[in-house]
Coordinates of C-alpha atoms in Angstrom, one line a residue:
Chain A
M1 CA 25.4 239.3 -29.6
T2 CA 22.7 237.4 -27.3
V3 CA 22.9 234.8 -25.2
L4 CA 20.6 232.0 -25.5
I5 CA 19.8 229.9 -22.1
L6 CA 17.9 226.7 -22.9
T7 CA 16.0 225.3 -19.5
S8 CA 12.5 224.8 -17.9
E9 CA 10.8 227.2 -16.0
Q10 CA 11.7 226.0 -12.8
D11 CA 15.7 226.1 -12.6
V12 CA 17.3 227.7 -9.1
T13 CA 21.0 226.9 -11.4
A14 CA 20.0 229.0 -14.3
D15 CA 18.6 231.8 -12.2
M16 CA 21.9 232.2 -10.7
V17 CA 23.7 232.4 -14.3
V18 CA 20.9 234.7 -15.5
A19 CA 21.2 237.3 -12.5
Q20 CA 25.0 237.4 -13.4
L21 CA 24.7 238.1 -16.8
H22 CA 22.2 240.4 -16.2
E23 CA 24.9 242.1 -13.3
Q24 CA 27.2 241.9 -16.6
G25 CA 24.7 244.2 -18.6
V26 CA 25.0 240.4 -21.3
P27 CA 22.2 240.6 -23.4
L28 CA 20.1 237.1 -22.8
V29 CA 17.2 235.4 -23.7
R30 CA 16.2 232.4 -21.7
F31 CA 13.9 230.0 -23.4
D32 CA 11.9 226.2 -23.0
P33 CA 12.2 224.0 -25.9
G34 CA 8.9 222.5 -24.5
D35 CA 7.7 225.9 -25.6
L36 CA 7.7 226.1 -29.1
P37 CA 5.3 225.6 -30.3
G38 CA 3.3 228.5 -28.6
D39 CA 5.2 230.5 -26.7
G40 CA 8.2 230.2 -29.0
A41 CA 8.2 230.8 -32.6
L42 CA 10.7 230.0 -35.1
S43 CA 11.6 230.6 -39.0
A44 CA 14.8 229.3 -40.6
E45 CA 15.3 230.3 -44.5
Y46 CA 17.8 228.5 -46.5
V47 CA 18.0 230.7 -49.7
R48 CA 20.8 231.2 -52.8
G49 CA 23.7 229.8 -50.3
E50 CA 22.8 232.3 -47.1
F51 CA 20.8 230.8 -43.9
R52 CA 18.8 233.3 -41.7
G53 CA 17.2 232.2 -39.0
Y54 CA 14.9 233.7 -35.7
L55 CA 13.6 232.6 -32.6
S56 CA 10.8 234.6 -30.8
V57 CA 10.0 234.2 -27.5
G58 CA 7.4 236.2 -25.9
G59 CA 7.2 238.6 -28.8
R60 CA 11.2 239.0 -28.4
V61 CA 13.0 237.9 -31.4
V62 CA 16.6 237.0 -31.5
S63 CA 18.4 236.7 -34.7
M64 CA 20.5 233.9 -35.0
D65 CA 23.3 235.9 -37.0
G66 CA 23.4 237.7 -33.3
L67 CA 23.9 234.5 -31.2
R68 CA 27.2 234.6 -28.9
S69 CA 26.4 231.1 -27.0
I70 CA 23.7 228.9 -26.6
W71 CA 23.7 226.9 -22.7
I72 CA 21.6 223.6 -22.6
R73 CA 20.9 223.4 -19.1
R74 CA 17.9 221.7 -18.5
P75 CA 15.1 221.9 -21.0
S76 CA 12.0 220.5 -21.9
E77 CA 11.0 218.0 -24.7
P78 CA 10.7 219.9 -27.6
A79 CA 6.6 220.4 -27.7
A80 CA 5.7 219.4 -24.4
H81 CA 3.9 222.0 -23.9
A82 CA 2.0 221.9 -27.1
A83 CA -2.0 222.1 -27.5
E84 CA -2.1 218.5 -28.6
P85 CA 1.7 217.1 -27.8
S86 CA 2.9 213.9 -29.6
A87 CA 6.3 212.0 -30.0
W88 CA 6.0 213.1 -33.6
L89 CA 5.6 217.0 -32.8
S90 CA 8.1 216.6 -30.5
A91 CA 10.5 215.5 -33.0
E92 CA 9.5 218.0 -36.0
S93 CA 10.4 220.4 -33.1
G94 CA 12.9 219.5 -32.1
Q95 CA 14.7 218.9 -35.7
A96 CA 13.7 222.3 -36.5
L97 CA 15.0 223.8 -33.2
Y98 CA 18.5 222.3 -32.6
G99 CA 18.8 222.1 -36.5
M100 CA 18.5 225.8 -36.6
L101 CA 20.7 226.6 -34.0
D102 CA 23.6 223.9 -35.7
C103 CA 24.1 225.9 -38.2
T104 CA 24.6 229.0 -36.6
T105 CA 28.4 230.4 -35.1
A106 CA 27.4 230.5 -31.8
R107 CA 29.6 228.4 -29.0
W108 CA 27.8 225.4 -26.8
M109 CA 27.9 224.7 -23.3
N110 CA 27.9 221.9 -24.2
A111 CA 27.6 221.2 -28.1
P112 CA 24.5 218.5 -28.6
S113 CA 26.4 215.8 -30.4
A114 CA 29.3 215.7 -27.5
A115 CA 26.9 215.7 -24.8
A116 CA 25.0 212.5 -26.3
K117 CA 28.5 210.7 -26.4
A118 CA 29.7 212.0 -22.6
R119 CA 26.3 210.6 -21.4
N120 CA 27.3 207.1 -22.3
K121 CA 28.9 205.1 -19.1
P122 CA 31.1 202.4 -20.5
W123 CA 32.9 205.3 -22.6
Q124 CA 33.2 207.7 -19.7
L125 CA 35.2 204.7 -18.2
H126 CA 37.6 204.7 -21.2
L127 CA 38.3 208.1 -21.4
A128 CA 38.6 208.2 -17.6
H129 CA 41.1 206.0 -18.2
R130 CA 42.6 207.4 -21.2
S131 CA 42.6 210.5 -19.2
G132 CA 45.1 209.6 -16.3
F133 CA 42.2 209.7 -13.7
P134 CA 42.3 206.6 -11.2
V135 CA 38.9 204.6 -11.9
P136 CA 38.3 201.2 -9.6
A137 CA 37.6 198.1 -11.5
T138 CA 34.4 198.0 -13.3
I139 CA 32.7 196.1 -15.6
I140 CA 29.4 195.5 -17.4
T141 CA 28.3 192.4 -18.4
T142 CA 25.7 190.2 -19.2
Y143 CA 27.0 186.7 -18.0
P144 CA 26.4 185.7 -14.1
Q145 CA 29.4 183.9 -13.8
I146 CA 31.7 186.6 -14.9
A147 CA 29.7 188.8 -12.3
R148 CA 30.1 186.3 -9.6
Q149 CA 34.0 186.1 -10.2
F150 CA 33.9 189.6 -10.4
A151 CA 32.1 189.9 -6.6
E152 CA 34.6 187.2 -5.2
Q153 CA 38.1 189.0 -6.3
Y154 CA 37.1 192.1 -5.1
R155 CA 35.0 191.0 -2.4
Q156 CA 33.2 195.0 -1.8
V157 CA 31.3 195.3 -4.8
V158 CA 28.6 198.1 -5.5
V159 CA 25.8 198.2 -8.4
K160 CA 24.7 201.1 -10.1
V161 CA 22.8 201.9 -13.2
I162 CA 24.0 202.3 -16.6
S163 CA 21.6 204.2 -18.6
G164 CA 20.1 206.5 -15.8
K165 CA 17.0 206.3 -14.0
P166 CA 14.5 204.2 -15.1
P167 CA 11.6 206.1 -15.9
S168 CA 8.7 205.5 -14.0
D169 CA 6.1 207.7 -12.4
P170 CA 6.8 209.1 -9.6
S171 CA 10.2 208.9 -10.7
M172 CA 12.4 205.8 -9.1
A173 CA 16.3 206.8 -8.0
L174 CA 18.2 203.5 -8.1
P175 CA 20.7 204.2 -5.4
T176 CA 24.4 202.6 -6.0
T177 CA 24.1 199.4 -4.1
L178 CA 26.9 197.2 -2.1
V179 CA 26.4 193.6 -3.4
P180 CA 27.3 190.4 -1.3
P181 CA 29.7 187.8 -2.9
D182 CA 27.4 184.9 -1.8
A183 CA 24.6 186.9 -3.8
D184 CA 22.2 185.0 -6.8
F185 CA 23.5 186.5 -10.1
A186 CA 21.4 185.0 -12.2
G187 CA 19.6 187.4 -13.2
V188 CA 22.5 189.4 -14.6
A189 CA 21.4 187.6 -17.5
A190 CA 18.1 189.5 -17.7
G191 CA 20.3 193.0 -18.9
P192 CA 23.7 194.1 -18.7
T193 CA 25.0 194.7 -15.5
L194 CA 27.3 197.1 -13.7
L195 CA 29.6 196.1 -11.4
Q196 CA 32.4 197.9 -9.3
R197 CA 35.2 197.8 -7.0
Y198 CA 33.7 199.6 -3.8
I199 CA 36.1 202.7 -3.1
A200 CA 35.5 203.1 0.9
K201 CA 35.4 206.5 1.3
H202 CA 36.0 209.5 3.0
A203 CA 34.6 212.0 1.2
D204 CA 32.6 212.7 -1.6
I205 CA 34.1 215.6 -4.1
R206 CA 32.6 217.0 -6.8
L207 CA 34.6 219.3 -9.7
T208 CA 33.3 221.6 -11.3
S209 CA 34.6 222.4 -14.7
V210 CA 33.9 225.3 -16.8
G211 CA 36.0 226.2 -20.1
D212 CA 39.7 226.4 -18.7
E213 CA 38.6 227.0 -14.8
W214 CA 37.3 224.2 -12.1
F215 CA 36.0 224.3 -8.5
A216 CA 36.9 221.6 -6.3
A217 CA 34.4 220.7 -3.0
R218 CA 34.6 218.0 -0.6
K219 CA 31.8 216.6 1.7
A220 CA 33.3 214.2 4.0
S221 CA 31.3 211.1 4.5
E222 CA 30.2 208.8 7.5
P223 CA 32.2 205.3 7.8
G224 CA 30.4 202.9 5.4
Q225 CA 27.8 205.3 3.5
V226 CA 27.5 204.1 0.1
D227 CA 26.2 206.6 -2.1
G228 CA 25.9 210.2 -0.5
R229 CA 23.5 211.7 -3.4
Y230 CA 20.4 211.3 -1.3
G231 CA 19.1 212.3 2.3
D232 CA 21.2 214.4 4.6
T233 CA 24.5 213.1 5.9
G234 CA 25.0 215.9 8.2
H235 CA 28.2 217.0 6.8
Q236 CA 28.6 220.4 4.2
W237 CA 30.3 220.3 0.6
E238 CA 33.3 222.6 1.3
P239 CA 36.1 224.0 -0.9
V240 CA 38.8 221.9 -1.8
E241 CA 42.7 221.8 -3.7
A242 CA 42.4 219.6 -6.4
P243 CA 45.8 217.6 -6.9
L244 CA 47.8 218.6 -9.9
R245 CA 46.9 214.9 -11.3
I246 CA 43.3 215.5 -11.6
T247 CA 43.4 219.0 -13.0
R248 CA 45.3 217.6 -15.7
A249 CA 43.0 214.9 -16.3
V250 CA 39.9 217.2 -16.5
A251 CA 41.4 219.0 -19.0
T252 CA 42.5 215.8 -20.9
Y253 CA 39.3 214.7 -20.4
K254 CA 37.1 217.9 -21.2
K255 CA 39.1 217.8 -24.6
L256 CA 38.9 214.3 -25.9
A257 CA 35.3 214.8 -25.3
G258 CA 34.4 218.2 -26.7
L259 CA 33.1 219.4 -23.3
A260 CA 32.8 223.3 -21.8
Y261 CA 31.7 222.0 -18.7
G262 CA 31.5 218.9 -16.9
A263 CA 30.4 218.1 -12.9
F264 CA 32.9 215.4 -11.9
D265 CA 32.3 213.0 -9.2
F266 CA 35.2 211.1 -7.3
A267 CA 35.2 209.0 -4.1
E268 CA 38.1 209.7 -1.7
D269 CA 39.9 206.9 0.0
S270 CA 41.7 206.9 3.0
E271 CA 44.8 207.5 1.9
G272 CA 43.6 210.8 -0.2
T273 CA 43.2 209.6 -3.6
W274 CA 40.4 210.6 -5.6
W275 CA 38.5 207.6 -8.0
F276 CA 36.6 208.8 -11.3
L277 CA 33.1 207.6 -10.2
E278 CA 31.8 209.8 -13.6
C279 CA 31.5 212.9 -15.3
N280 CA 28.0 214.2 -16.1
Q281 CA 28.1 216.9 -18.8
S282 CA 24.8 218.9 -17.5
G283 CA 25.7 218.1 -13.9
Q284 CA 23.5 221.1 -11.4
F285 CA 26.2 222.9 -9.2
G286 CA 23.7 225.5 -7.5
F287 CA 24.0 223.6 -4.3
V288 CA 27.7 223.5 -4.1
E289 CA 28.2 227.3 -5.3
L290 CA 25.2 227.5 -2.1
Q291 CA 27.4 225.6 0.6
T292 CA 30.7 226.9 -0.9
E293 CA 30.4 230.6 -1.9
Q294 CA 32.7 229.2 -5.2
P295 CA 31.8 232.1 -7.8
I296 CA 30.4 228.6 -10.2
A297 CA 27.5 230.8 -12.0
E298 CA 30.0 233.7 -12.7
A299 CA 32.1 231.5 -14.4
V300 CA 29.5 229.9 -16.5
A301 CA 28.5 233.6 -17.2
S302 CA 31.5 234.9 -18.3
W303 CA 31.9 231.9 -20.4
L304 CA 29.0 232.9 -21.9
R305 CA 29.4 236.3 -22.7
F306 CA 33.0 235.8 -24.1
T307 CA 33.0 236.1 -27.7
A308 CA 36.2 235.4 -29.8
A309 CA 37.9 238.2 -31.1
Chain B
M1 CA 40.3 191.3 -37.7
T2 CA 36.6 191.0 -37.8
V3 CA 34.2 193.1 -39.6
L4 CA 31.4 193.7 -37.1
I5 CA 27.7 194.2 -38.7
L6 CA 24.4 195.2 -36.8
T7 CA 21.2 195.0 -38.8
S8 CA 18.2 193.3 -38.3
E9 CA 17.6 189.8 -39.6
Q10 CA 15.5 190.5 -42.6
D11 CA 18.0 193.0 -44.7
V12 CA 18.4 192.4 -48.2
T13 CA 21.1 195.1 -48.6
A14 CA 23.4 193.5 -46.3
D15 CA 23.0 189.8 -47.5
M16 CA 24.7 191.6 -50.6
V17 CA 28.0 192.9 -48.5
V18 CA 28.2 189.8 -46.8
A19 CA 27.9 187.6 -49.6
Q20 CA 30.6 190.3 -50.7
L21 CA 32.6 190.1 -47.6
H22 CA 32.6 185.6 -47.5
E23 CA 34.0 186.4 -51.3
Q24 CA 36.6 188.7 -49.9
G25 CA 38.0 185.9 -47.2
V26 CA 36.8 188.5 -44.9
P27 CA 35.7 187.4 -40.8
L28 CA 32.6 189.2 -40.1
V29 CA 29.7 188.6 -37.3
R30 CA 26.2 189.6 -37.6
F31 CA 23.8 190.9 -35.1
D32 CA 21.4 192.6 -34.4
P33 CA 21.2 194.6 -30.9
G34 CA 17.5 193.9 -30.9
D35 CA 18.9 189.8 -29.5
L36 CA 20.9 191.7 -26.4
P37 CA 20.5 190.2 -23.8
G38 CA 19.7 187.0 -25.3
D39 CA 21.1 185.3 -28.4
G40 CA 23.2 187.9 -27.9
A41 CA 25.6 188.5 -24.4
L42 CA 28.5 191.1 -24.3
S43 CA 31.0 191.6 -21.2
A44 CA 33.9 194.5 -21.1
E45 CA 36.2 195.2 -18.3
Y46 CA 37.9 198.4 -16.8
V47 CA 40.5 197.2 -15.0
R48 CA 43.6 199.4 -14.1
G49 CA 43.5 201.6 -17.1
E50 CA 42.8 198.4 -19.4
F51 CA 39.8 197.8 -21.6
R52 CA 38.7 194.6 -22.3
G53 CA 35.8 193.6 -24.0
Y54 CA 33.6 190.3 -25.7
L55 CA 30.2 190.0 -27.7
S56 CA 28.9 187.0 -27.8
V57 CA 26.4 186.1 -31.0
G58 CA 25.0 182.7 -31.2
G59 CA 28.0 181.8 -29.2
R60 CA 30.6 182.7 -31.5
V61 CA 32.7 185.4 -28.9
V62 CA 34.4 188.4 -30.9
S63 CA 37.0 190.5 -28.9
M64 CA 36.9 193.6 -29.3
D65 CA 40.4 194.1 -30.1
G66 CA 40.1 192.0 -32.6
L67 CA 37.1 194.7 -34.4
R68 CA 38.4 195.7 -37.3
S69 CA 35.4 198.2 -38.7
I70 CA 31.9 198.4 -37.4
W71 CA 28.6 199.0 -39.7
I72 CA 25.7 200.0 -38.9
R73 CA 23.3 199.4 -41.5
R74 CA 19.6 198.4 -39.8
P75 CA 19.5 197.7 -36.3
S76 CA 16.8 196.8 -34.4
E77 CA 16.4 198.8 -31.3
P78 CA 18.7 197.2 -28.4
A79 CA 16.5 194.5 -26.1
A80 CA 13.6 194.7 -28.6
H81 CA 13.5 191.2 -28.4
A82 CA 13.9 190.4 -25.0
A83 CA 11.8 188.7 -22.7
E84 CA 10.5 191.7 -20.8
P85 CA 11.5 194.5 -23.1
S86 CA 11.1 197.9 -21.3
A87 CA 12.4 201.1 -22.2
W88 CA 14.6 201.2 -19.7
L89 CA 16.3 197.6 -20.9
S90 CA 16.6 199.3 -23.7
A91 CA 18.3 201.9 -22.9
E92 CA 20.3 200.3 -20.5
S93 CA 21.6 197.3 -22.9
G94 CA 22.0 199.9 -26.0
Q95 CA 24.5 201.9 -23.9
A96 CA 26.3 198.1 -22.6
L97 CA 26.9 197.6 -26.0
Y98 CA 27.5 201.1 -28.4
G99 CA 29.5 202.1 -25.5
M100 CA 32.0 199.1 -25.4
L101 CA 32.1 199.4 -29.3
D102 CA 33.0 202.7 -28.7
C103 CA 36.1 201.9 -26.7
T104 CA 37.7 199.9 -29.9
T105 CA 40.0 201.1 -32.6
A106 CA 37.4 200.1 -34.7
R107 CA 36.1 202.3 -38.1
W108 CA 32.3 202.8 -38.3
M109 CA 30.3 203.3 -40.9
N110 CA 28.8 205.2 -39.7
A111 CA 29.9 206.6 -36.2
P112 CA 27.0 206.9 -34.0
S113 CA 27.7 210.6 -32.8
A114 CA 28.3 211.8 -36.8
A115 CA 25.2 209.9 -37.7
A116 CA 22.6 211.2 -35.0
K117 CA 24.1 214.8 -36.3
A118 CA 23.5 214.2 -40.2
R119 CA 20.1 213.1 -39.6
N120 CA 18.9 216.5 -39.0
K121 CA 17.5 217.9 -41.9
P122 CA 18.0 221.8 -41.5
W123 CA 21.5 221.1 -41.0
Q124 CA 21.9 219.3 -44.1
L125 CA 20.7 222.1 -46.1
H126 CA 23.0 224.6 -44.2
L127 CA 25.6 221.8 -44.8
A128 CA 24.7 221.5 -48.5
H129 CA 25.2 225.2 -49.3
R130 CA 28.6 225.4 -47.7
S131 CA 29.7 222.3 -49.7
G132 CA 28.7 223.8 -52.8
F133 CA 25.1 222.0 -53.8
P134 CA 22.9 223.5 -55.6
V135 CA 19.9 224.2 -53.1
P136 CA 16.2 224.7 -53.7
A137 CA 15.1 227.5 -51.5
T138 CA 13.9 225.9 -48.5
I139 CA 11.9 227.7 -45.4
I140 CA 10.9 226.2 -42.1
T141 CA 8.6 227.6 -40.0
T142 CA 5.6 228.3 -37.3
Y143 CA 4.5 231.9 -38.6
P144 CA 1.9 231.4 -41.3
Q145 CA 2.2 234.9 -42.8
I146 CA 5.8 233.6 -43.7
A147 CA 5.0 230.0 -45.5
R148 CA 2.4 232.2 -47.2
Q149 CA 4.7 234.8 -48.4
F150 CA 7.0 232.1 -49.4
A151 CA 4.4 230.3 -51.3
E152 CA 3.4 233.5 -53.3
Q153 CA 6.9 234.3 -53.9
Y154 CA 7.8 231.1 -55.5
R155 CA 4.2 229.7 -57.0
Q156 CA 5.2 226.3 -56.6
V157 CA 6.4 225.3 -53.4
V158 CA 6.2 221.5 -51.5
V159 CA 5.9 220.6 -48.2
K160 CA 7.8 217.8 -46.3
V161 CA 8.5 216.2 -43.2
I162 CA 11.2 217.2 -40.6
S163 CA 12.4 214.9 -38.9
G164 CA 11.4 211.4 -41.5
K165 CA 7.7 209.3 -40.6
P166 CA 5.6 209.5 -38.2
P167 CA 5.4 207.1 -36.1
S168 CA 2.1 205.0 -36.6
D169 CA 1.2 201.6 -36.6
P170 CA 0.7 200.4 -39.6
S171 CA 3.7 202.6 -40.5
M172 CA 2.8 205.8 -42.6
A173 CA 4.4 207.9 -45.3
L174 CA 3.9 211.1 -45.8
P175 CA 5.1 211.9 -49.5
T176 CA 6.3 215.2 -50.9
T177 CA 3.4 217.1 -51.7
L178 CA 2.8 220.3 -53.9
V179 CA 1.0 223.3 -52.0
P180 CA -1.0 226.2 -54.1
P181 CA -0.4 229.3 -53.1
D182 CA -3.9 230.1 -52.0
A183 CA -3.9 226.8 -49.3
D184 CA -4.9 228.0 -45.7
F185 CA -1.2 228.1 -44.1
A186 CA -2.9 228.8 -40.5
G187 CA -1.9 225.0 -39.7
V188 CA 1.7 226.2 -40.3
A189 CA 1.5 227.6 -36.4
A190 CA 0.5 224.2 -34.8
G191 CA 4.1 222.7 -35.8
P192 CA 7.6 223.6 -37.8
T193 CA 6.5 223.4 -41.4
L194 CA 9.3 222.7 -43.5
L195 CA 8.5 224.4 -47.4
Q196 CA 10.7 224.1 -50.4
R197 CA 10.6 225.8 -53.9
Y198 CA 9.2 222.7 -56.2
I199 CA 11.9 221.7 -58.9
A200 CA 10.4 220.6 -61.8
K201 CA 12.1 217.8 -62.2
H202 CA 13.4 215.3 -65.6
A203 CA 15.0 213.2 -63.4
D204 CA 15.5 212.1 -59.8
I205 CA 19.0 211.1 -58.9
R206 CA 20.6 209.2 -56.3
L207 CA 24.7 209.3 -55.5
T208 CA 25.7 206.9 -53.6
S209 CA 29.3 207.4 -51.5
V210 CA 31.1 204.6 -50.1
G211 CA 34.7 206.5 -48.7
D212 CA 36.2 207.9 -51.6
E213 CA 34.1 206.3 -54.3
W214 CA 31.0 207.0 -55.3
F215 CA 28.1 205.5 -57.7
A216 CA 25.4 208.2 -59.3
A217 CA 22.7 206.6 -61.0
R218 CA 19.5 208.5 -62.8
K219 CA 16.0 207.4 -62.9
A220 CA 13.6 209.6 -65.5
S221 CA 10.5 211.3 -64.3
E222 CA 7.2 211.4 -65.7
P223 CA 6.2 215.4 -66.4
G224 CA 4.7 217.2 -63.1
Q225 CA 5.6 213.8 -61.0
V226 CA 6.4 215.2 -57.2
D227 CA 8.0 212.6 -55.1
G228 CA 9.1 209.6 -56.8
R229 CA 10.2 207.4 -53.9
Y230 CA 6.2 205.5 -53.8
G231 CA 4.5 203.6 -56.7
D232 CA 6.2 202.7 -60.0
T233 CA 7.0 205.0 -62.5
G234 CA 7.6 202.2 -65.3
H235 CA 11.3 203.8 -65.9
Q236 CA 14.2 202.2 -64.4
W237 CA 17.2 203.5 -62.6
E238 CA 20.6 203.5 -65.3
P239 CA 24.2 204.5 -64.3
V240 CA 25.2 208.1 -64.8
E241 CA 27.8 210.0 -64.6
A242 CA 28.2 212.7 -62.2
P243 CA 29.0 216.4 -62.7
L244 CA 32.7 217.6 -60.9
R245 CA 30.6 220.1 -59.0
I246 CA 28.7 217.8 -57.6
T247 CA 31.6 215.0 -56.5
R248 CA 33.8 217.9 -55.1
A249 CA 30.5 218.7 -52.9
V250 CA 30.0 215.5 -51.9
A251 CA 33.7 215.1 -50.6
T252 CA 33.2 218.3 -49.1
Y253 CA 29.7 217.5 -47.5
K254 CA 30.9 214.0 -46.2
K255 CA 34.0 215.7 -44.3
L256 CA 32.2 218.1 -42.8
A257 CA 29.6 216.0 -41.4
G258 CA 32.2 213.1 -40.8
L259 CA 30.2 210.5 -42.3
A260 CA 31.9 207.1 -44.4
Y261 CA 28.7 206.8 -46.0
G262 CA 25.7 208.9 -47.8
A263 CA 23.2 208.4 -49.6
F264 CA 22.4 211.7 -51.8
D265 CA 19.1 212.3 -53.8
F266 CA 19.1 215.4 -56.3
A267 CA 16.5 216.0 -58.5
E268 CA 17.6 217.1 -62.4
D269 CA 15.7 219.7 -64.1
S270 CA 15.4 220.6 -67.5
E271 CA 18.5 222.1 -67.5
G272 CA 20.7 219.3 -66.3
T273 CA 21.4 220.7 -62.9
W274 CA 21.1 218.8 -59.9
W275 CA 19.0 220.2 -56.6
F276 CA 20.2 219.0 -53.3
L277 CA 17.3 217.3 -52.0
E278 CA 18.4 215.0 -48.6
C279 CA 21.5 213.1 -47.6
N280 CA 20.5 209.9 -46.1
Q281 CA 23.4 208.7 -44.0
S282 CA 22.4 205.4 -43.9
G283 CA 19.6 204.9 -47.2
Q284 CA 19.9 201.5 -48.4
F285 CA 21.5 200.4 -51.7
G286 CA 20.5 196.9 -52.9
F287 CA 17.4 198.3 -55.1
V288 CA 19.9 201.0 -57.3
E289 CA 22.6 197.6 -57.3
L290 CA 19.9 195.4 -58.6
Q291 CA 19.1 197.6 -61.4
T292 CA 22.4 199.2 -61.9
E293 CA 24.7 196.6 -61.6
Q294 CA 27.3 199.1 -59.7
P295 CA 29.5 197.1 -57.5
I296 CA 28.3 199.0 -54.5
A297 CA 28.2 196.0 -52.0
E298 CA 32.1 195.4 -53.5
A299 CA 32.5 199.0 -52.6
V300 CA 31.3 198.7 -48.9
A301 CA 33.2 195.4 -47.9
S302 CA 36.1 197.0 -49.8
W303 CA 35.8 199.4 -46.9
L304 CA 35.0 197.7 -44.0
R305 CA 38.1 195.2 -45.2
F306 CA 40.3 198.0 -45.0
T307 CA 43.1 198.0 -42.5
A308 CA 45.0 201.2 -41.9
A309 CA 48.9 199.9 -41.4

C-alpha cells in the first residue's frame, strides 16, 4: 500500500515527511500534478461496474487499488508544465487526475471538497464560534456606514483580505493593517471589506493539528505589532501547552469541517486568552518544527501510513 | 421566510420557477452575484458568538435568519458587473457572499461543495456504477496504446470532453464524436482523453430529479445520430415511464452525491436499456417542460418552499 504526496518539486515541508516515511519503510510516490501530461501519465477504466486506475510517475506505475492515503501539500496547477499549457488543458487534466483519485478508497489529508469549503473565511468565523473558540468581533460589509460604526465602537480595528493574496507578479502580500476610526470608509462600497477588532497581543500562537494529535507553539510579540508573519521580530517559536478549551474546540472544528489537518492561528492577549484568527487547512509546518523540534512531520507520516484494519 | 434564487438576468428556466413561487405566495429574492458590489450589497457580523447577515438587492433587505432555501441556477461570476472588475474582486466578493450564505440554516439546491464534486466526470462514472446504472465502458487515458486497444476492442467508440466546453470567444462546443478504430491516437499523450463505447441509440432520455420526484422524457433519435444536443432532429421530447431500476439508481446516486437536483442523461438502446451518460447537477429543464408539460418548475418551487418543521 502506497502513500501519494501531491506537491511541487521545491517543498521543504514535504521533504521532511518523505524522510520520515522512508525511515518508517512506507512506500510512497511524490507527484506534481503540473507534470501531467508529461512526466506523469494516467489511465482509468470504467468497465462493467469495475473501476481500475493507474498513475505513472517517471516510469513508476501505481495502481489506485494500492493507494493507502493521499496528501495534498502544495501541488502545481495540473498541466502547468505541459508543452502547450492552457486553462482548458488544466481543467481536463485536473478532472482526470482528481476524479480518478476520488474513485479510490484512499484517505485524504485533506479531501478536496472539505479543503475548498475550509478556505472560506466567513465560514471559518462561523465554525470557530460553533466550536467554542474565542473569536474577535468581525464584520464583512459593503456598507461604508456600517464599517465606520464598527471602527468607532471598537476603536482599534484591523482590515484583512477575505480570500487571500491578490494575484500579481511579483506576488504581493497584504498584511493585516490597523485602521484608525477616522479613516475614510467610502471605498468599502467598491468591494466587501473585512474588519476585525484588534487584539493587543503578547504572542502569536500556531497550533498544528494532525489527526488526533496537536502541536502548539508560541512566539512572543513586540508591543504594538500587528501582523507577525512578515519580517524578523527577534523572537523564536517555542512549544507551549494548549488550554483544554482550545484543544476541545480544535477537535470540534476539524470534525465539523471534515479536515484531517489544520494549522490554527491565534493571538494571545495580556490575560492569556487565545483568540481564533484563522485555520489554514494547508498551512505549512516546516518552520515550526525546525524551531520547536516538535515531531510534526513524524505525526503526518504516521497518519498517512495508518491503514484501517 | 424567503427563497433566494441566484441566477443571471436572462434565464427562462428561473422565470418559470419565479412564476410558480409567486402563484404559491412564497416570498423570494432573485439576485445575480455579478451585481455584487453594485445593485447588491451585503453585511455580515460575527460578534460574541452570534452571526447576523443581510443581503440587499435593489434596496430590498433580506436577513440571513429569514432564508428558507437557496437555489443556485445560473449565477454570473461575483463582481462580474462591477465598475472595475478583476479576478481578485471576484474572489473577495465570492467568498463574502457564498461564505455568508454557508453560515445560514437555509437548504440548498445544490450545496456548492456537493455541486463542485458532482461536476467531476470520472467521479460521475464511478458513482453511476455504484448506484446501479448501466454505464457504457469508458476509459480516460494519456496512453495512445491503451486508447488504440480500447477502440479496437469496442469497434465503435466516441470521444468526449472531460471537464466541459473549452473556454473561447465566441464559445465553442465540442460535440461527442465517433472515432474510427484506425484513427491516429498519438495526440492522446498531449492530454487526458475520454473514450466511451458508442451506444447505438433509439432515443435520448432526460430524467430530471427534484427532491424525491422525477420526470422522465424521451426523444427519438435518427439512426446513427451521435450527439442529440445540437440542431433539430425533427423529434420532440415526450413524457415516458422510468424503469424501477433507474429510479432506484437515481435516488442512490443523489444521496451519495448529496444533491437535491440532478438532470440525468441516458441513451436508450434497441433493447430499451437506459445507459447512463451523465448527471448535470445544474442542467436546465425549461425546454423539457415546454415540450412535455411535465410540472418540473412547480416541483422545484415546492421543494424551495418546503420548510422543515
